XYZ file of C-alpha atoms in Angstrom:
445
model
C 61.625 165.399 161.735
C 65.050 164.330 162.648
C 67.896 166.223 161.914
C 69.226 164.131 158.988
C 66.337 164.860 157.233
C 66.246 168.665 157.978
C 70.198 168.457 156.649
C 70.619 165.565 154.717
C 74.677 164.298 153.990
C 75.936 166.256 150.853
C 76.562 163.728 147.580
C 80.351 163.991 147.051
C 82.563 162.561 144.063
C 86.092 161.506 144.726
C 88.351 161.571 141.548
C 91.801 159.856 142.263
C 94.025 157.732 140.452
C 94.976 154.728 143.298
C 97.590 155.526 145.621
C 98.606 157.276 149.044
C 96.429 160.199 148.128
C 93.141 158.460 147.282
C 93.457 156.544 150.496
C 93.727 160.083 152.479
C 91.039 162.045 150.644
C 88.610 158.821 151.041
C 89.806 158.932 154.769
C 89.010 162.508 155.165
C 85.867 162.134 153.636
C 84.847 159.333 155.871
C 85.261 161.694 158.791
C 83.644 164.465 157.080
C 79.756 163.116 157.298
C 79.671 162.990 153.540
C 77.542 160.706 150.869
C 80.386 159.441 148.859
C 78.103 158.837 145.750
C 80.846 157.587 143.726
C 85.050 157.118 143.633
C 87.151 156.263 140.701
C 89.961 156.861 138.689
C 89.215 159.662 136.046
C 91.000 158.447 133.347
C 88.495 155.246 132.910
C 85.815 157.461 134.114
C 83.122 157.737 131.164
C 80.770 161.170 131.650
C 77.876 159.442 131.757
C 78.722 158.021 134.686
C 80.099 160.659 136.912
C 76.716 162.402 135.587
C 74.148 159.327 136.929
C 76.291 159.471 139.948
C 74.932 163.385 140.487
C 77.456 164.573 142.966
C 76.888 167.850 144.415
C 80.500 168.005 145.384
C 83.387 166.810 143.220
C 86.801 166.091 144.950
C 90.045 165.957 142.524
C 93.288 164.831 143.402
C 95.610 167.048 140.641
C 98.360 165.390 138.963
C 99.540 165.297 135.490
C 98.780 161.942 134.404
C 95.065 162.971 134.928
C 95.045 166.384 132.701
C 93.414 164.976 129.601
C 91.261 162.963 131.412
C 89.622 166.136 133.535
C 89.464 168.111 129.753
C 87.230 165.061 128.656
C 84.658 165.430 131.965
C 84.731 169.217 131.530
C 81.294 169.422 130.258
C 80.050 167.425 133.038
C 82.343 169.484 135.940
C 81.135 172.561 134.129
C 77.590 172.206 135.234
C 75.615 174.340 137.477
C 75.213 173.840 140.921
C 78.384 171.615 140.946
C 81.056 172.392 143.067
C 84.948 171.422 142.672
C 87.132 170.809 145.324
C 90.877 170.496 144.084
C 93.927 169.089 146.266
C 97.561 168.297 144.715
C 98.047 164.776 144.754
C 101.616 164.648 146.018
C 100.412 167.354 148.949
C 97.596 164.773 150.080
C 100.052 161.548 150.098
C 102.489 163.362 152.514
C 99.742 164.745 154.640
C 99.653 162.821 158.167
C 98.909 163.447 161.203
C 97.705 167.062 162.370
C 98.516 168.284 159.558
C 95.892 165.583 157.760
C 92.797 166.469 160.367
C 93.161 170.083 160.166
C 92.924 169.805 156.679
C 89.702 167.714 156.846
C 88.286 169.698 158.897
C 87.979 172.304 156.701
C 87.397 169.994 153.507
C 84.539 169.293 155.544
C 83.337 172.705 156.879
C 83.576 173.501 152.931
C 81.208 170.401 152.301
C 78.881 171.268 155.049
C 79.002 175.138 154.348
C 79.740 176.683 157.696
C 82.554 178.195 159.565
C 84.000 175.481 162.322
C 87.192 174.074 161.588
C 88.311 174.227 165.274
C 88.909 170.470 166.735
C 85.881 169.204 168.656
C 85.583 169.983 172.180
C 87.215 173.544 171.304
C 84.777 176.947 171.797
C 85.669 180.298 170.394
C 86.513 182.839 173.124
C 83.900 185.658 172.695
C 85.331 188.637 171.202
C 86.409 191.389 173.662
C 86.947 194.101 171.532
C 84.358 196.934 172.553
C 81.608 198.224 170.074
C 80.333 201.492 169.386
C 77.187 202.681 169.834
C 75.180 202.945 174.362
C 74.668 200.064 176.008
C 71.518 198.861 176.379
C 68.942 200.326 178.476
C 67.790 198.431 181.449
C 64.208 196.467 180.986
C 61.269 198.904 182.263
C 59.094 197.484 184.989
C 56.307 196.098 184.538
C 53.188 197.338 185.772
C 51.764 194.389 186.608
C 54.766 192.745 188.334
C 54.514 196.189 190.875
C 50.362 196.280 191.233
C 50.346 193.663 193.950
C 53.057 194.947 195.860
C 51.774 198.697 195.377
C 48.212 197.281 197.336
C 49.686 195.747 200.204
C 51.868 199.078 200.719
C 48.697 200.745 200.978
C 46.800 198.447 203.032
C 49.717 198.723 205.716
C 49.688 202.370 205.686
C 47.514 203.411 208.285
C 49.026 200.514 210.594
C 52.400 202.488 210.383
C 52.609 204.425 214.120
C 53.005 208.208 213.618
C 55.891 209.893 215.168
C 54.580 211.235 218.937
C 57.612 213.418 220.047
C 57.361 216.375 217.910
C 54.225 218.121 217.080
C 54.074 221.177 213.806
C 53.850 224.634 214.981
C 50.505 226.288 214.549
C 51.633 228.440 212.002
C 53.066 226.168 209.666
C 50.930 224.842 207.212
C 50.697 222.374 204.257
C 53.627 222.715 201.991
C 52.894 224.414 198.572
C 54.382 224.041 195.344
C 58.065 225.541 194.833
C 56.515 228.353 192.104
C 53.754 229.649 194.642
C 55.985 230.040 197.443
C 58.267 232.344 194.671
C 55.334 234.211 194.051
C 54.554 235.033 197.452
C 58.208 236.081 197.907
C 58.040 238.590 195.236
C 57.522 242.152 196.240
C 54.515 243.739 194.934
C 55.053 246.796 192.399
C 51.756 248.739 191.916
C 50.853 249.486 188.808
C 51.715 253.565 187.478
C 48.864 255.855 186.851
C 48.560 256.936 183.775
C 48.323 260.651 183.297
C 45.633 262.539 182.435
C 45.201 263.584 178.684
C 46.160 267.173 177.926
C 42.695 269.303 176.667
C 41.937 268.877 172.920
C 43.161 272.565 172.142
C 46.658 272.226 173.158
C 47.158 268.727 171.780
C 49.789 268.926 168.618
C 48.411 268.858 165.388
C 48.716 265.246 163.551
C 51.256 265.223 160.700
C 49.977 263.796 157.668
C 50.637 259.957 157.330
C 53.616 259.921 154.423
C 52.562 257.961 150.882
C 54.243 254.848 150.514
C 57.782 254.751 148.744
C 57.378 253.118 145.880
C 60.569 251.917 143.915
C 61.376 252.103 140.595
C 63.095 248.422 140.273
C 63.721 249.214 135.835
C 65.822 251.385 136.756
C 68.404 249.414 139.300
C 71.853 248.364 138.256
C 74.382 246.224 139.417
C 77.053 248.334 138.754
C 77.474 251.716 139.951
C 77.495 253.856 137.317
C 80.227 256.877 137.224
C 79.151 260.546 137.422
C 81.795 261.733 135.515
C 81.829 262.894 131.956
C 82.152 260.107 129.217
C 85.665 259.737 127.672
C 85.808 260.782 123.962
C 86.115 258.115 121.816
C 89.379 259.271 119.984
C 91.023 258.611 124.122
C 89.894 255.077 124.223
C 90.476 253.874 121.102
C 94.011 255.332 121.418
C 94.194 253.102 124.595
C 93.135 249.467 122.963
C 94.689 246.705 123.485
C 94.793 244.392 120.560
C 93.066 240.764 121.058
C 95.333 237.677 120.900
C 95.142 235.248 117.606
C 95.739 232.046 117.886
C 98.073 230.049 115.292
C 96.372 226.678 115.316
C 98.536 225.817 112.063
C 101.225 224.389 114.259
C 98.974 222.600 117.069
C 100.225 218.935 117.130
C 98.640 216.228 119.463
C 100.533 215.006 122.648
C 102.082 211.312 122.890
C 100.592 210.600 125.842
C 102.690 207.205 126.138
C 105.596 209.074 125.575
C 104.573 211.797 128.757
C 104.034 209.092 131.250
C 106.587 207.985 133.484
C 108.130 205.032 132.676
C 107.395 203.545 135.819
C 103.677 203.655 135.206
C 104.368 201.837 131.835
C 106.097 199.509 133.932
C 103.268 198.595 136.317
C 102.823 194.971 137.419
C 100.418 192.699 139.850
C 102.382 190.309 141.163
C 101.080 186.835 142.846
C 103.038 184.842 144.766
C 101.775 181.075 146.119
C 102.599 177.710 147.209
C 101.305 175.056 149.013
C 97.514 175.904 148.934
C 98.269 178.136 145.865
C 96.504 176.513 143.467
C 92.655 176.562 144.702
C 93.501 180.591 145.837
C 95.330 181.246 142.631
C 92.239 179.889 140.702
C 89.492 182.379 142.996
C 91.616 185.061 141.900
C 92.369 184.949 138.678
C 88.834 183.972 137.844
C 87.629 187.106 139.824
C 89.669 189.642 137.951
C 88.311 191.591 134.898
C 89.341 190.854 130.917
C 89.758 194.415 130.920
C 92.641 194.433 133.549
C 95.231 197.347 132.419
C 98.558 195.719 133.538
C 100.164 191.845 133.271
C 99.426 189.653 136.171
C 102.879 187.645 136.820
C 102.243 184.636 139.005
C 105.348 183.025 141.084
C 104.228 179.661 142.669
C 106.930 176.996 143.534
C 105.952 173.648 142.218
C 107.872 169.854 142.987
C 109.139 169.055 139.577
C 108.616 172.790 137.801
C 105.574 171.309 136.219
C 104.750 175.217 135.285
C 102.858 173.950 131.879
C 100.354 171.941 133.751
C 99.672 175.127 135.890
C 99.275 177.330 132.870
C 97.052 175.052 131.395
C 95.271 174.477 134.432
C 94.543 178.133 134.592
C 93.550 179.073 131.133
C 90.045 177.207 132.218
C 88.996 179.733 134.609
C 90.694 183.093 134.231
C 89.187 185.429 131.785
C 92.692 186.621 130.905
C 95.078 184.911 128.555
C 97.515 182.779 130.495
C 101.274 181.655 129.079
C 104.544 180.702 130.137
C 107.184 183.299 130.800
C 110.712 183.338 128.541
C 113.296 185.128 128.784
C 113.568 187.910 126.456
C 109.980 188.303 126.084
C 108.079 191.841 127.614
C 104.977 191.670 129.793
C 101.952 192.182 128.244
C 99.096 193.994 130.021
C 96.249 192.151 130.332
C 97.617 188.980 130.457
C 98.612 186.386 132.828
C 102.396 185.051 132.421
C 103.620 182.330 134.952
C 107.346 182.524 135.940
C 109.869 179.857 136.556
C 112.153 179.091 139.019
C 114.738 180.613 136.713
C 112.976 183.625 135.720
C 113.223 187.420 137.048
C 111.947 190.541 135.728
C 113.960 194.310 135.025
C 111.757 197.259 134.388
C 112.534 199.785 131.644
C 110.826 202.546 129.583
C 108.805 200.443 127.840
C 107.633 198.611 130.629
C 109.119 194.709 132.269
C 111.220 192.636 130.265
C 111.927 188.547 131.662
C 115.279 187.682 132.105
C 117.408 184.425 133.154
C 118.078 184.660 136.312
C 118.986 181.862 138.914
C 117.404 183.203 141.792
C 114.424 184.011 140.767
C 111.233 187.112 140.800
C 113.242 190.191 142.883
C 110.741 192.474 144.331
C 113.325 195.231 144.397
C 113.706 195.294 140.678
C 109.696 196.716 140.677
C 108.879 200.195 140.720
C 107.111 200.212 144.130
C 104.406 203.131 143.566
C 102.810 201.310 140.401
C 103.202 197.480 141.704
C 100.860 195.317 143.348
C 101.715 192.422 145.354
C 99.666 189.327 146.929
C 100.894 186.984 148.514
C 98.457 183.683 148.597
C 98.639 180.247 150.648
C 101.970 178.865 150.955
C 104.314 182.266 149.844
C 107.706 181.777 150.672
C 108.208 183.774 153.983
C 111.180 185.136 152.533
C 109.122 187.387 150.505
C 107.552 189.097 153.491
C 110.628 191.480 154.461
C 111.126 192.889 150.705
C 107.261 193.047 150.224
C 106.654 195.807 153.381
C 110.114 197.686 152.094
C 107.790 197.765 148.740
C 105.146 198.990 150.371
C 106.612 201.423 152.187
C 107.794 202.553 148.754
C 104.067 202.817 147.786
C 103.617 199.360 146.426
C 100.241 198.428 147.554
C 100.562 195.125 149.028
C 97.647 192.425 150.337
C 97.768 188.778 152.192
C 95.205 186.148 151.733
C 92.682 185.234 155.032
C 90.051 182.801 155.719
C 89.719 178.835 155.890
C 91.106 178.345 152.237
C 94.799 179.303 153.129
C 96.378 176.407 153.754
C 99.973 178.100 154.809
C 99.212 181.062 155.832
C 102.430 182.622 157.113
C 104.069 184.754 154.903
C 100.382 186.224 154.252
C 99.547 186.340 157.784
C 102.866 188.208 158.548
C 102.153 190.949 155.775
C 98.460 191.572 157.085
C 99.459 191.865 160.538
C 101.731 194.657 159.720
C 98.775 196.413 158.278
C 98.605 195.575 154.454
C 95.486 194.774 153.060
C 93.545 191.536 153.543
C 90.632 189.127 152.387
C 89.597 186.310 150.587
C 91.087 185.719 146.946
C 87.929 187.448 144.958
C 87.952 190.567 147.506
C 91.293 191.066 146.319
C 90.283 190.345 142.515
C 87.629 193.314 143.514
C 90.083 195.368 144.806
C 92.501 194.891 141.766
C 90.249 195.750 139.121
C 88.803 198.930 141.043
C 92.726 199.910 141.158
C 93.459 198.730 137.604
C 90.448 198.191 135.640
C 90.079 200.389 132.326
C 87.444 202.717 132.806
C 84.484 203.409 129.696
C 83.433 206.257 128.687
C 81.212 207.620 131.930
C 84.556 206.926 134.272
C 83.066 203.363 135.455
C 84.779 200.390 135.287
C 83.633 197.838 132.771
């Protein structure tokens, strides 16, 4: 069986309106040992089709002028076992170059479900970091391997010439075993008589063997009880202390809102994303809980500020509600509010307001010790110097790893000064284990 057949070409979709970008995703599939079962625009695309066609992959360039036409196919992306692979339209027309094959080479290691995305002819170098644990023991010999070679020793033995210049001394026998020569070094101790036994008549009389003890266990205490006299009655009661009452008609309930610290009211995860963003925005906001105790507020740069088209995009997979930021408007917990160019945030008692505010999301204006910050492909490397002073404030702060970031230097620079890292759902995991509300038994839902 050949290896085609053990690992036949996956079935792949391309949906692209024509232009630069269909060109380069049809290029990088050609390169990518891929069926390409079907390619068309979307917007004349009926669902039937695309559903005859039965891709296993789907490929979508995104762009607005193709919105309506993905909400028609949705039943047909929706169905199991199908996997979407989405790619900004104007990203793919500029890609050229190296910049093009390193991003086919993981479109394909995606397609083909393994880990090499390294250019051919490149090798790993092994790992030299040490492992715990001994090293492993040498292989035992083998019986077998030793037999012949123990049999020809033997049969040469008595061919071996004996040493003629020195003869043993008469005296001097075979050697003996290290614990008899000990015991022949020992001095010998006879044993002590023992004395005679004195005549019956002067021998002591035997005292009676004593009866057993036997306890009286009713009658043990714990305490030890006092010898002295008992104190009259009349002294103690004199000597009473009166029990305290309790007034419960003025007990009154605690605002707990009111109690906490209006930093914790004003608690926050905050994404930030760009080129890239999109696919890692979706695996994380699809990974989080419905449940999720605090606003999400996402900050991803887009050519043109098409922010609608990314809060619409976004509503399909995240389990939270997803809008568009205003100013004036407070953060909700719970749900998902994507911020503008043009939009910052102030915290106060009652938790973050937006603002207007030309320059954008300032981390400083977060209360570090109940914020959480990631930063996903293509964050603005800008971010990365206030995001450690946040977390040395007590912010906990994470970067994005593996082959799905795209741009990964602002989150690279974060994790290699010791924040957290890992794919977009490990940090959905770790999010709603910080921020998840719990149930009754203390678990989170």
């Amino acid at each position: 069986m050949s290896v085609s057949e053990t690992h036949p070409a996956p079935a792949v979709a391309l949906l692209a309106r024509p232009g630069a970008a269909r060109e380069r995703l049809r290029e990088a599939l050609s390169h990518a040992d891929v069926q390409l079962v079907l390619e068309d625009d979307p917007n004349g695309l009926e669902p039937q089709v695309l559903q005859a066609a039965d891709p296993q992959f789907v490929v979508i360039a995104l762009e607005a002028a193709i919105e309506d036409a993905l909400e028609r196919l949705e039943a047909v992306l929706s169905a199991p076992g199908l996997t979407l692979v989405f790619d900004e339209a104007e990203l793919a027309a500029r890609r050229d170059g190296w910049e093009a094959q390193r991003w086919g080479r993981h479109l394909a290691a995606k397609l083909h479900g393994h880990q090499q995305v390294l250019p051919p002819g490149a090798e790993e170098e092994p790992s030299l970091q040490l492992e715990p644990g001994h090293p492993a023991p040498a292989p035992a010999p083998q019986e077998e391997a030793l037999q012949p070679h123990l049999e020809q020793a033997l049969s040469w033995a008595d061919e071996v010439p004996a040493d003629g210049l020195y003869s043993p001394p008469a005296h001097l026998h075979e050697p003996i075993a290290l614990e008899q020569a000990l015991a022949a070094l020992q001095p010998v101790v006879p044993e002590p008589l023992e004395p005679p036994s004195p005549p019956q008549a002067l021998a002591e009389p035997v005292a009676p063997a004593a009866p057993p003890i036997s306890f009286d266990h009713t009658a043990w205490s714990l305490v030890e009880e006092s010898i002295e006299a008992p104190v009259p009655a009349e002294a103690v009661a004199s000597v009473a202390v009166p029990q305290p009452s309790f007034d419960t008609d003025h007990l009154s309930l605690v605002d707990l809102d009111a109690a906490a610290p209006a930093g914790a009211r004003a608690a926050s995860l905050l994404v930030l994303a760009g080129i890239g963003g999109p696919d890692a925005l979706r695996r994380l906001l699809g990974a989080l809980p419905a449940s999720l105790s605090v606003p999400v507020l996402v900050h991803m740069r887009l050519d043109g500020g098409r922010y609608g088209n990314l809060v619409k995009q976004m509503s399909r997979v995240s389990p939270l509600p997803v809008q568009l930021a205003e100013a004036g408007q407070h953060a909700v917990p719970g749900e998902v509010h994507v911020l503008a160019d043009d939009i910052g945030v102030r915290a106060a008692s009652d938790g973050l307001h937006f603002q207007s505010d030309a320059t954008g999301i300032s981390l400083a204006a977060l209360p570090a010790e109940h914020t959480a910050l990631v930063l996903l492909s293509g964050a603005d490397l800008a971010h990365v110097g206030p995001a450690l002073d946040l977390a040395a404030a007590g912010a906990w702060v994470a970067g994005q790893v593996g082959e799905g970031c795209y741009d990964p230097a602002a989150a690279t620079a974060v994790v290699a000064a010791g924040m957290v890292a890992g794919e977009p759902q490990e940090l959905a995991q770790a999010i709603a284990a910080r921020w998840g509300e719990q149930d009754d038994n203390g678990e989170a839902p």
